[in-house]
């Protein structure tokens, strides 16, 4: 039997499946989540952020493991900053947190002989990144599930570096050859304004209340004041820099910004979590006469959009920052090529017959018409290349055969017309039961 560490899986739509696994297949030694939502969690996740740890797990550590995990320190700081924003912390404060988390989880894993790690989504909160890297160094079994943009379908990998390649994904079915449309425009449910299911909305409110309860009132007041100031500055930058009209007859690369913070840049964007760096590198590779049209994400707020972000972008020649209200498909139609870190715009591009240059590990990175950034890229070749639509469709269907069926991200339930918690839990349980049997 596996001794398991579970990260999240703490909402009603999925935790009964994990509980059933515990009763029949695995022995859960550690389950991090919100107890207000899942009574079976062994450790309250807010206590983790507040470092309420058992002293018995602070007994030193192996320097070889530490040296390996230390390599993720920059990514850890980047991911952790979302938890403490807008209250800024110094480098050394983050370094101390890194060392506390590392020593605690290293000893917890060793003392409990944990040999199975199950994560909901790619690690992107900082602490889960440390746990993942310890498990990887120790060569323990890892399962990571992440929702796809397709209804009732999710990815499953055992190595974060495999996202986009999916060599470690178990084959579930024969390709069922679904038909996709040969056009840019997609009906993306997560970009719509939508009414949340009552139960998901309630869970969100309970989480917010729980967060307030576990925060010092004075810290909370400072947080709200700082947040107000960041919002004010962001609105001023948008007003100053964003244009509402652009010349579509110019040669340009279309680069829509990601919503941040999100896993799509925090985990699989790697160093290009810094989106301005991607723009800086792109500028060096395209012809001098070309522009870069940068469109703000429709759902973006002040986070990761400080005044220096705009100062850096302003200094890049021929970059035009476009208001979030501008029609994305007009830009897709008229651009020379599309560029993104890992965004869905790349998928829209190749299904509409246009190539995309990516800077991270997009789920479609091995599809026809997708080019990963490197120093020797040939921009003219990328711009002239037209992906074959049938090859794109074939690639999708092959990938579909490796996807699990079900909802592992609450907000994606709206895309399933006959969704029910009970049915979803049954699918998730059967999926894990199958792959755990296969990977023994």
Short mmCIF file of C-alpha atoms in Angstrom, two decimals:
data_model
loop_
_atom_site.label_atom_id
_atom_site.label_comp_id
_atom_site.label_asym_id
_atom_site.label_seq_id
_atom_site.Cartn_x
_atom_site.Cartn_y
_atom_site.Cartn_z
CA UNK A 1 0.00 0.00 0.00
CA UNK A 2 1.15 3.51 -0.77
CA UNK A 3 1.83 6.05 1.98
CA UNK A 4 0.44 9.19 0.42
CA UNK A 5 0.76 12.96 0.62
CA UNK A 6 -2.23 14.76 -0.91
CA UNK A 7 -2.05 18.41 -1.89
CA UNK A 8 -5.47 20.11 -2.03
CA UNK A 9 -8.36 17.99 -3.42
CA UNK A 10 -10.32 19.59 -0.58
CA UNK A 11 -13.62 20.55 -2.21
CA UNK A 12 -16.87 18.61 -2.28
CA UNK A 13 -16.70 17.90 -6.00
CA UNK A 14 -13.57 15.76 -5.57
CA UNK A 15 -12.56 14.95 -1.97
CA UNK A 16 -14.94 11.95 -1.60
CA UNK A 17 -12.95 10.26 -4.38
CA UNK A 18 -9.69 10.75 -2.45
CA UNK A 19 -11.35 9.59 0.77
CA UNK A 20 -12.49 6.40 -0.98
CA UNK A 21 -8.94 5.80 -2.22
CA UNK A 22 -7.76 6.11 1.38
CA UNK A 23 -10.27 3.53 2.54
CA UNK A 24 -9.33 1.00 -0.14
CA UNK A 25 -5.97 1.61 -1.82
CA UNK A 26 -3.72 4.20 -0.15
CA UNK A 27 -2.82 5.29 3.37
CA UNK A 28 -2.96 9.09 3.54
CA UNK A 29 -0.22 10.30 5.90
CA UNK A 30 -0.63 13.98 5.09
CA UNK A 31 -3.49 15.84 3.41
CA UNK A 32 -3.12 19.61 3.06
CA UNK A 33 -6.29 21.58 2.43
CA UNK A 34 -8.99 23.78 3.91
CA UNK A 35 -10.65 21.87 6.74
CA UNK A 36 -13.63 24.19 6.55
CA UNK A 37 -14.33 22.53 3.17
CA UNK A 38 -12.92 19.04 3.71
CA UNK A 39 -13.11 17.48 7.21
CA UNK A 40 -10.71 14.73 6.18
CA UNK A 41 -7.72 17.03 5.63
CA UNK A 42 -5.05 16.31 8.21
CA UNK A 43 -3.41 19.74 7.94
CA UNK A 44 -5.08 23.14 7.56
CA UNK A 45 -3.49 24.92 4.63
CA UNK A 46 -3.66 28.34 6.32
CA UNK A 47 -1.55 26.93 9.15
CA UNK A 48 1.06 25.97 6.56
CA UNK A 49 1.34 29.57 5.33
CA UNK A 50 1.56 30.68 8.98
CA UNK A 51 4.21 28.01 9.66
CA UNK A 52 2.34 26.19 12.42
CA UNK A 53 4.40 23.03 12.23
CA UNK A 54 5.07 20.07 14.53
CA UNK A 55 8.52 20.47 16.12
CA UNK A 56 9.28 16.75 15.70
CA UNK A 57 9.97 17.30 12.00
CA UNK A 58 12.83 19.75 12.50
CA UNK A 59 15.75 17.33 12.78
CA UNK A 60 18.21 18.43 10.13
CA UNK A 61 18.37 17.23 6.54
CA UNK A 62 20.48 15.64 3.84
CA UNK A 63 22.65 18.26 2.11
CA UNK A 64 22.40 16.49 -1.25
CA UNK A 65 18.62 16.82 -1.26
CA UNK A 66 18.88 20.43 -0.13
CA UNK A 67 21.32 21.34 -2.91
CA UNK A 68 18.94 19.87 -5.47
CA UNK A 69 15.82 21.60 -4.13
CA UNK A 70 17.70 24.91 -3.64
CA UNK A 71 17.77 25.26 -7.43
CA UNK A 72 14.05 26.06 -7.34
CA UNK A 73 14.52 29.00 -4.92
CA UNK A 74 13.88 31.76 -7.52
CA UNK A 75 10.69 30.01 -8.64
CA UNK A 76 9.69 29.47 -5.00
CA UNK A 77 10.03 33.20 -4.28
CA UNK A 78 8.07 34.08 -7.39
CA UNK A 79 5.27 31.69 -6.46
CA UNK A 80 5.21 32.64 -2.77
CA UNK A 81 4.95 36.34 -3.54
CA UNK A 82 1.30 35.87 -4.49
CA UNK A 83 0.57 34.74 -0.94
CA UNK A 84 2.10 37.81 0.66
CA UNK A 85 1.16 40.46 -1.88
CA UNK A 86 0.90 43.38 -1.48
CA UNK A 87 2.84 43.02 1.81
CA UNK A 88 6.37 42.88 0.48
CA UNK A 89 9.01 40.62 1.99
CA UNK A 90 12.76 40.80 1.65
CA UNK A 91 14.88 38.16 -0.05
CA UNK A 92 16.11 36.91 3.31
CA UNK A 93 12.56 36.55 4.65
CA UNK A 94 11.74 34.33 1.69
CA UNK A 95 15.01 32.44 2.15
CA UNK A 96 14.13 31.73 5.79
CA UNK A 97 10.69 30.50 4.77
CA UNK A 98 12.24 28.29 2.10
CA UNK A 99 14.54 26.66 4.68
CA UNK A 100 11.75 26.17 7.23
CA UNK A 101 9.48 24.53 4.65
CA UNK A 102 12.29 22.39 3.27
CA UNK A 103 13.42 20.98 6.61
CA UNK A 104 9.87 20.33 7.80
CA UNK A 105 8.71 18.50 4.68
CA UNK A 106 11.93 16.59 4.15
CA UNK A 107 11.66 15.04 7.62
CA UNK A 108 7.91 14.53 7.35
CA UNK A 109 8.42 12.58 4.12
CA UNK A 110 11.29 10.49 5.48
CA UNK A 111 9.75 9.71 8.89
CA UNK A 112 6.39 8.70 7.38
CA UNK A 113 7.97 6.86 4.46
CA UNK A 114 5.76 8.76 2.02
CA UNK A 115 6.11 7.17 -1.40
CA UNK A 116 3.13 8.65 -3.27
CA UNK A 117 2.50 12.34 -3.96
CA UNK A 118 -0.72 13.50 -5.58
CA UNK A 119 -1.07 17.15 -6.61
CA UNK A 120 -4.09 18.92 -8.00
CA UNK A 121 -2.55 21.15 -10.67
CA UNK A 122 1.12 21.72 -11.30
CA UNK A 123 2.83 23.00 -8.14
CA UNK A 124 2.56 26.79 -8.17
CA UNK A 125 2.13 27.90 -4.54
CA UNK A 126 5.76 27.67 -3.41
CA UNK A 127 5.37 25.08 -0.66
CA UNK A 128 4.04 22.43 -3.05
CA UNK A 129 7.01 23.18 -5.33
CA UNK A 130 9.42 22.27 -2.51
CA UNK A 131 7.50 19.07 -1.76
CA UNK A 132 7.49 18.12 -5.44
CA UNK A 133 11.25 18.62 -5.78
CA UNK A 134 12.00 16.60 -2.64
CA UNK A 135 9.84 13.77 -3.99
CA UNK A 136 11.55 13.99 -7.35
CA UNK A 137 15.04 13.80 -5.87
CA UNK A 138 14.01 10.80 -3.73
CA UNK A 139 12.49 9.16 -6.84
CA UNK A 140 9.09 8.74 -5.23
CA UNK A 141 5.88 8.22 -7.20
CA UNK A 142 4.26 11.50 -8.31
CA UNK A 143 0.86 12.11 -9.89
CA UNK A 144 -0.12 15.59 -11.07
CA UNK A 145 -3.55 16.26 -12.56
CA UNK A 146 -4.48 19.51 -14.28
CA UNK A 147 -7.72 20.56 -15.96
CA UNK A 148 -7.68 21.10 -19.71
CA UNK A 149 -9.69 23.68 -21.69
CA UNK A 150 -11.85 20.84 -23.00
CA UNK A 151 -15.05 19.89 -21.21
CA UNK A 152 -14.62 17.11 -18.65
CA UNK A 153 -11.02 16.38 -19.62
CA UNK A 154 -7.82 16.70 -17.59
CA UNK A 155 -4.11 16.06 -18.03
CA UNK A 156 -2.11 13.66 -15.88
CA UNK A 157 1.69 13.61 -15.66
CA UNK A 158 4.36 12.45 -13.23
CA UNK A 159 6.98 15.06 -14.10
CA UNK A 160 6.38 18.83 -14.39
CA UNK A 161 8.89 19.00 -17.25
CA UNK A 162 6.68 16.59 -19.18
CA UNK A 163 3.80 19.07 -19.48
CA UNK A 164 3.27 19.68 -23.17
CA UNK A 165 4.99 16.43 -24.13
CA UNK A 166 2.90 14.06 -21.98
CA UNK A 167 5.27 11.10 -22.32
CA UNK A 168 4.44 10.10 -18.72
CA UNK A 169 0.67 10.31 -19.26
CA UNK A 170 -1.11 6.95 -19.20
CA UNK A 171 -3.07 6.11 -22.35
CA UNK A 172 -6.75 5.92 -21.42
CA UNK A 173 -8.62 5.32 -24.65
CA UNK A 174 -8.19 4.92 -28.38
CA UNK A 175 -8.40 8.28 -30.20
CA UNK A 176 -12.08 9.14 -30.70
CA UNK A 177 -11.45 11.63 -33.51
CA UNK A 178 -13.53 14.56 -32.39
CA UNK A 179 -14.06 17.34 -34.91
CA UNK A 180 -12.70 20.84 -34.24
CA UNK A 181 -13.39 23.98 -36.24
CA UNK A 182 -10.82 25.40 -38.66
CA UNK A 183 -10.99 28.96 -37.33
CA UNK A 184 -9.40 31.27 -34.76
CA UNK A 185 -12.47 31.96 -32.66
CA UNK A 186 -13.19 29.59 -29.79
CA UNK A 187 -15.99 29.41 -27.25
CA UNK A 188 -13.86 29.61 -24.10
CA UNK A 189 -16.11 29.16 -21.08
CA UNK A 190 -13.54 30.47 -18.60
CA UNK A 191 -13.35 33.87 -20.34
CA UNK A 192 -17.06 34.51 -19.96
CA UNK A 193 -18.85 36.33 -17.19
CA UNK A 194 -20.76 33.52 -15.58
CA UNK A 195 -22.93 32.83 -12.59
CA UNK A 196 -21.19 30.46 -10.23
CA UNK A 197 -22.91 27.35 -8.94
CA UNK A 198 -24.24 28.09 -5.48
CA UNK A 199 -22.14 25.40 -3.80
CA UNK A 200 -18.89 26.58 -5.43
CA UNK A 201 -19.75 30.19 -4.57
CA UNK A 202 -20.36 29.23 -0.94
CA UNK A 203 -17.04 27.37 -0.76
CA UNK A 204 -15.27 30.48 -2.07
CA UNK A 205 -16.90 32.70 0.57
CA UNK A 206 -16.00 30.22 3.34
CA UNK A 207 -12.39 30.28 2.15
CA UNK A 208 -12.34 34.10 2.31
CA UNK A 209 -13.82 34.10 5.82
CA UNK A 210 -11.33 31.48 6.94
CA UNK A 211 -8.46 33.57 5.60
CA UNK A 212 -9.61 36.65 7.53
CA UNK A 213 -10.00 34.64 10.76
CA UNK A 214 -6.42 33.39 10.45
CA UNK A 215 -4.93 36.85 9.81
CA UNK A 216 -3.93 39.50 12.32
CA UNK A 217 -6.45 42.37 12.08
CA UNK A 218 -3.74 45.02 11.83
CA UNK A 219 -1.95 43.10 9.09
CA UNK A 220 -5.26 42.79 7.27
CA UNK A 221 -5.86 46.56 7.47
CA UNK A 222 -2.37 47.28 6.11
CA UNK A 223 -2.96 44.72 3.38
CA UNK A 224 -6.20 46.41 2.28
CA UNK A 225 -4.57 49.87 2.26
CA UNK A 226 -1.64 48.65 0.21
CA UNK A 227 -3.98 46.83 -2.16
CA UNK A 228 -5.91 50.06 -2.69
CA UNK A 229 -2.67 51.85 -3.56
CA UNK A 230 -1.61 49.15 -6.02
CA UNK A 231 -5.01 49.30 -7.72
CA UNK A 232 -4.73 53.07 -8.01
CA UNK A 233 -1.28 52.85 -9.59
CA UNK A 234 -2.36 50.13 -12.01
CA UNK A 235 -5.34 52.15 -13.21
CA UNK A 236 -3.06 55.16 -13.74
CA UNK A 237 -0.64 53.06 -15.82
CA UNK A 238 -3.47 51.66 -17.94
CA UNK A 239 -4.79 55.16 -18.53
CA UNK A 240 -1.35 56.39 -19.55
CA UNK A 241 -0.15 53.53 -21.72
CA UNK A 242 -3.11 51.60 -23.17
CA UNK A 243 -4.32 52.60 -26.62
CA UNK A 244 -7.80 51.79 -27.90
CA UNK A 245 -7.05 52.00 -31.64
CA UNK A 246 -4.15 50.49 -33.62
CA UNK A 247 -3.03 50.33 -37.24
CA UNK A 248 -3.70 46.79 -38.42
CA UNK A 249 -1.89 47.40 -41.72
CA UNK A 250 1.51 47.50 -40.04
CA UNK A 251 3.55 44.28 -39.84
CA UNK A 252 3.20 43.11 -36.22
CA UNK A 253 3.47 40.19 -33.83
CA UNK A 254 0.44 39.72 -31.60
CA UNK A 255 1.41 39.07 -27.97
CA UNK A 256 -1.58 38.92 -25.55
CA UNK A 257 -0.51 38.99 -21.92
CA UNK A 258 -1.36 36.20 -19.52
CA UNK A 259 -3.56 36.71 -16.50
CA UNK A 260 -1.24 36.67 -13.49
CA UNK A 261 -0.69 35.14 -11.06
CA UNK A 262 -1.58 31.83 -12.64
CA UNK A 263 0.00 28.41 -13.06
CA UNK A 264 0.35 29.04 -16.80
CA UNK A 265 3.30 31.35 -16.15
CA UNK A 266 4.23 30.58 -12.53
CA UNK A 267 4.94 26.89 -13.23
CA UNK A 268 5.22 26.21 -16.94
CA UNK A 269 6.39 29.65 -18.01
CA UNK A 270 9.66 29.13 -16.11
CA UNK A 271 11.77 32.32 -16.26
CA UNK A 272 9.20 33.84 -18.61
CA UNK A 273 6.89 34.32 -15.66
CA UNK A 274 8.52 37.69 -16.38
CA UNK A 275 6.48 38.43 -19.50
CA UNK A 276 8.42 41.60 -20.28
CA UNK A 277 11.56 39.48 -20.64
CA UNK A 278 9.77 37.53 -23.37
CA UNK A 279 8.98 40.82 -25.13
CA UNK A 280 12.60 41.93 -24.80
CA UNK A 281 13.84 38.68 -26.35
CA UNK A 282 11.19 38.72 -29.06
CA UNK A 283 12.11 42.28 -30.07
CA UNK A 284 15.68 41.17 -30.82
CA UNK A 285 14.51 38.46 -33.21
CA UNK A 286 11.93 40.23 -35.36
CA UNK A 287 12.69 42.66 -38.24
CA UNK A 288 13.24 46.31 -37.20
CA UNK A 289 10.13 47.46 -39.09
CA UNK A 290 7.83 45.05 -37.22
CA UNK A 291 5.80 46.08 -34.20
CA UNK A 292 4.75 44.05 -31.19
CA UNK A 293 1.12 44.56 -30.25
CA UNK A 294 0.73 43.68 -26.58
CA UNK A 295 -2.84 43.30 -25.35
CA UNK A 296 -3.70 43.29 -21.66
CA UNK A 297 -5.60 40.29 -20.34
CA UNK A 298 -9.32 41.04 -19.87
CA UNK A 299 -9.27 39.70 -16.29
CA UNK A 300 -5.97 41.19 -15.16
CA UNK A 301 -5.77 43.25 -11.97
CA UNK A 302 -2.90 45.12 -10.30
CA UNK A 303 -0.87 42.06 -9.31
CA UNK A 304 2.40 41.74 -11.29
CA UNK A 305 1.61 44.99 -13.09
CA UNK A 306 3.57 47.52 -11.03
CA UNK A 307 4.90 50.77 -12.49
CA UNK A 308 8.29 49.22 -13.33
CA UNK A 309 6.53 46.60 -15.48
CA UNK A 310 5.23 49.43 -17.67
CA UNK A 311 8.55 51.32 -17.60
CA UNK A 312 10.38 48.27 -18.94
CA UNK A 313 7.79 47.64 -21.62
CA UNK A 314 7.82 51.30 -22.67
CA UNK A 315 11.57 51.12 -23.35
CA UNK A 316 11.23 48.30 -25.88
CA UNK A 317 11.18 49.78 -29.41
CA UNK A 318 7.91 49.59 -31.32
CA UNK A 319 5.88 47.89 -28.61
CA UNK A 320 2.27 49.06 -28.52
CA UNK A 321 0.27 48.33 -25.37
CA UNK A 322 -3.39 47.77 -26.29
CA UNK A 323 -6.41 48.15 -24.03
CA UNK A 324 -7.98 44.92 -22.77
CA UNK A 325 -11.26 45.73 -24.54
CA UNK A 326 -9.79 45.49 -28.06
CA UNK A 327 -11.04 42.53 -30.11
CA UNK A 328 -8.45 39.76 -29.91
CA UNK A 329 -9.60 38.07 -33.10
CA UNK A 330 -9.03 41.18 -35.20
CA UNK A 331 -5.42 41.10 -34.03
CA UNK A 332 -5.15 37.36 -34.67
CA UNK A 333 -6.44 37.77 -38.22
CA UNK A 334 -4.03 40.54 -39.21
CA UNK A 335 -0.78 39.70 -37.41
CA UNK A 336 2.32 38.19 -39.01
CA UNK A 337 2.48 35.63 -36.24
CA UNK A 338 1.31 35.05 -32.69
CA UNK A 339 3.55 34.81 -29.63
CA UNK A 340 2.71 33.82 -26.06
CA UNK A 341 4.23 32.13 -23.03
CA UNK A 342 1.75 29.22 -22.89
CA UNK A 343 -1.59 30.90 -23.65
CA UNK A 344 -4.70 29.53 -25.34
CA UNK A 345 -4.16 32.14 -28.08
CA UNK A 346 -1.54 29.76 -29.46
CA UNK A 347 -4.16 27.04 -29.80
CA UNK A 348 -6.50 29.54 -31.46
CA UNK A 349 -3.73 30.51 -33.88
CA UNK A 350 -2.79 27.03 -35.11
CA UNK A 351 -6.41 25.92 -35.51
CA UNK A 352 -6.98 29.03 -37.63
CA UNK A 353 -3.93 28.39 -39.84
CA UNK A 354 -1.31 30.65 -38.25
CA UNK A 355 1.93 29.69 -36.49
CA UNK A 356 2.78 30.56 -32.89
CA UNK A 357 6.05 31.22 -31.07
CA UNK A 358 5.90 30.08 -27.43
CA UNK A 359 8.24 30.78 -24.51
CA UNK A 360 7.01 28.15 -22.04
CA UNK A 361 5.61 24.61 -21.89
CA UNK A 362 2.19 25.07 -23.46
CA UNK A 363 -0.01 21.96 -23.53
CA UNK A 364 0.03 22.14 -27.34
CA UNK A 365 3.79 22.73 -27.66
CA UNK A 366 4.40 19.60 -29.79
CA UNK A 367 1.55 20.36 -32.20
CA UNK A 368 2.15 21.36 -35.84
CA UNK A 369 2.74 25.09 -36.27
CA UNK A 370 4.15 25.58 -32.76
CA UNK A 371 7.72 26.84 -32.34
CA UNK A 372 9.53 27.10 -29.01
CA UNK A 373 11.74 30.15 -28.49
CA UNK A 374 15.48 29.62 -28.82
CA UNK A 375 18.40 31.83 -29.77
CA UNK A 376 18.63 30.58 -33.36
CA UNK A 377 14.94 30.86 -34.31
CA UNK A 378 14.09 31.89 -37.87
CA UNK A 379 11.25 34.40 -37.54
CA UNK A 380 10.66 34.63 -41.30
CA UNK A 381 10.20 30.85 -41.49
CA UNK A 382 7.77 30.87 -38.57
CA UNK A 383 5.75 33.72 -40.07
CA UNK A 384 5.52 32.00 -43.44
CA UNK A 385 4.73 28.55 -42.08
CA UNK A 386 1.07 27.54 -42.23
CA UNK A 387 0.16 24.59 -40.00
CA UNK A 388 -1.82 21.83 -41.69
CA UNK A 389 -5.26 21.76 -40.08
CA UNK A 390 -5.72 17.99 -40.38
CA UNK A 391 -2.36 17.40 -38.70
CA UNK A 392 -3.39 19.74 -35.87
CA UNK A 393 -6.65 17.82 -35.46
CA UNK A 394 -4.83 14.49 -35.45
CA UNK A 395 -2.42 15.74 -32.78
CA UNK A 396 -5.32 16.83 -30.57
CA UNK A 397 -7.07 13.49 -30.84
CA UNK A 398 -3.89 11.60 -29.98
CA UNK A 399 -3.52 13.81 -26.92
CA UNK A 400 -7.18 13.27 -26.00
CA UNK A 401 -6.46 9.56 -25.72
CA UNK A 402 -4.12 10.37 -22.81
CA UNK A 403 -6.54 12.61 -20.92
CA UNK A 404 -8.58 11.58 -17.92
CA UNK A 405 -12.31 12.21 -17.77
CA UNK A 406 -13.75 14.40 -15.03
CA UNK A 407 -13.43 17.74 -13.27
CA UNK A 408 -10.35 18.46 -11.15
CA UNK A 409 -10.83 22.25 -11.14
CA UNK A 410 -14.12 23.54 -9.72
CA UNK A 411 -14.62 26.43 -12.15
CA UNK A 412 -14.57 24.01 -15.11
CA UNK A 413 -17.79 22.30 -13.98
CA UNK A 414 -19.85 24.94 -15.80
CA UNK A 415 -18.70 23.44 -19.11
CA UNK A 416 -20.43 20.13 -18.29
CA UNK A 417 -24.18 20.26 -18.89
CA UNK A 418 -25.14 17.23 -16.76
CA UNK A 419 -22.53 17.77 -14.05
CA UNK A 420 -22.98 16.26 -10.58
CA UNK A 421 -20.58 15.90 -7.65
CA UNK A 422 -21.42 12.21 -7.27
CA UNK A 423 -20.78 11.32 -10.91
CA UNK A 424 -17.55 13.31 -10.96
CA UNK A 425 -16.20 11.67 -7.80
CA UNK A 426 -16.89 8.24 -9.25
CA UNK A 427 -14.94 9.07 -12.43
CA UNK A 428 -12.00 10.50 -10.49
CA UNK A 429 -11.88 7.52 -8.13
CA UNK A 430 -11.91 5.02 -11.00
CA UNK A 431 -9.20 6.96 -12.82
CA UNK A 432 -6.81 6.98 -9.85
CA UNK A 433 -7.59 3.37 -9.04
CA UNK A 434 -6.64 2.37 -12.58
CA UNK A 435 -3.37 4.33 -12.85
CA UNK A 436 -2.22 3.31 -9.35
CA UNK A 437 -2.72 -0.30 -10.33
CA UNK A 438 -0.76 0.24 -13.56
CA UNK A 439 2.15 2.04 -11.87
CA UNK A 440 2.92 -0.46 -9.10
#
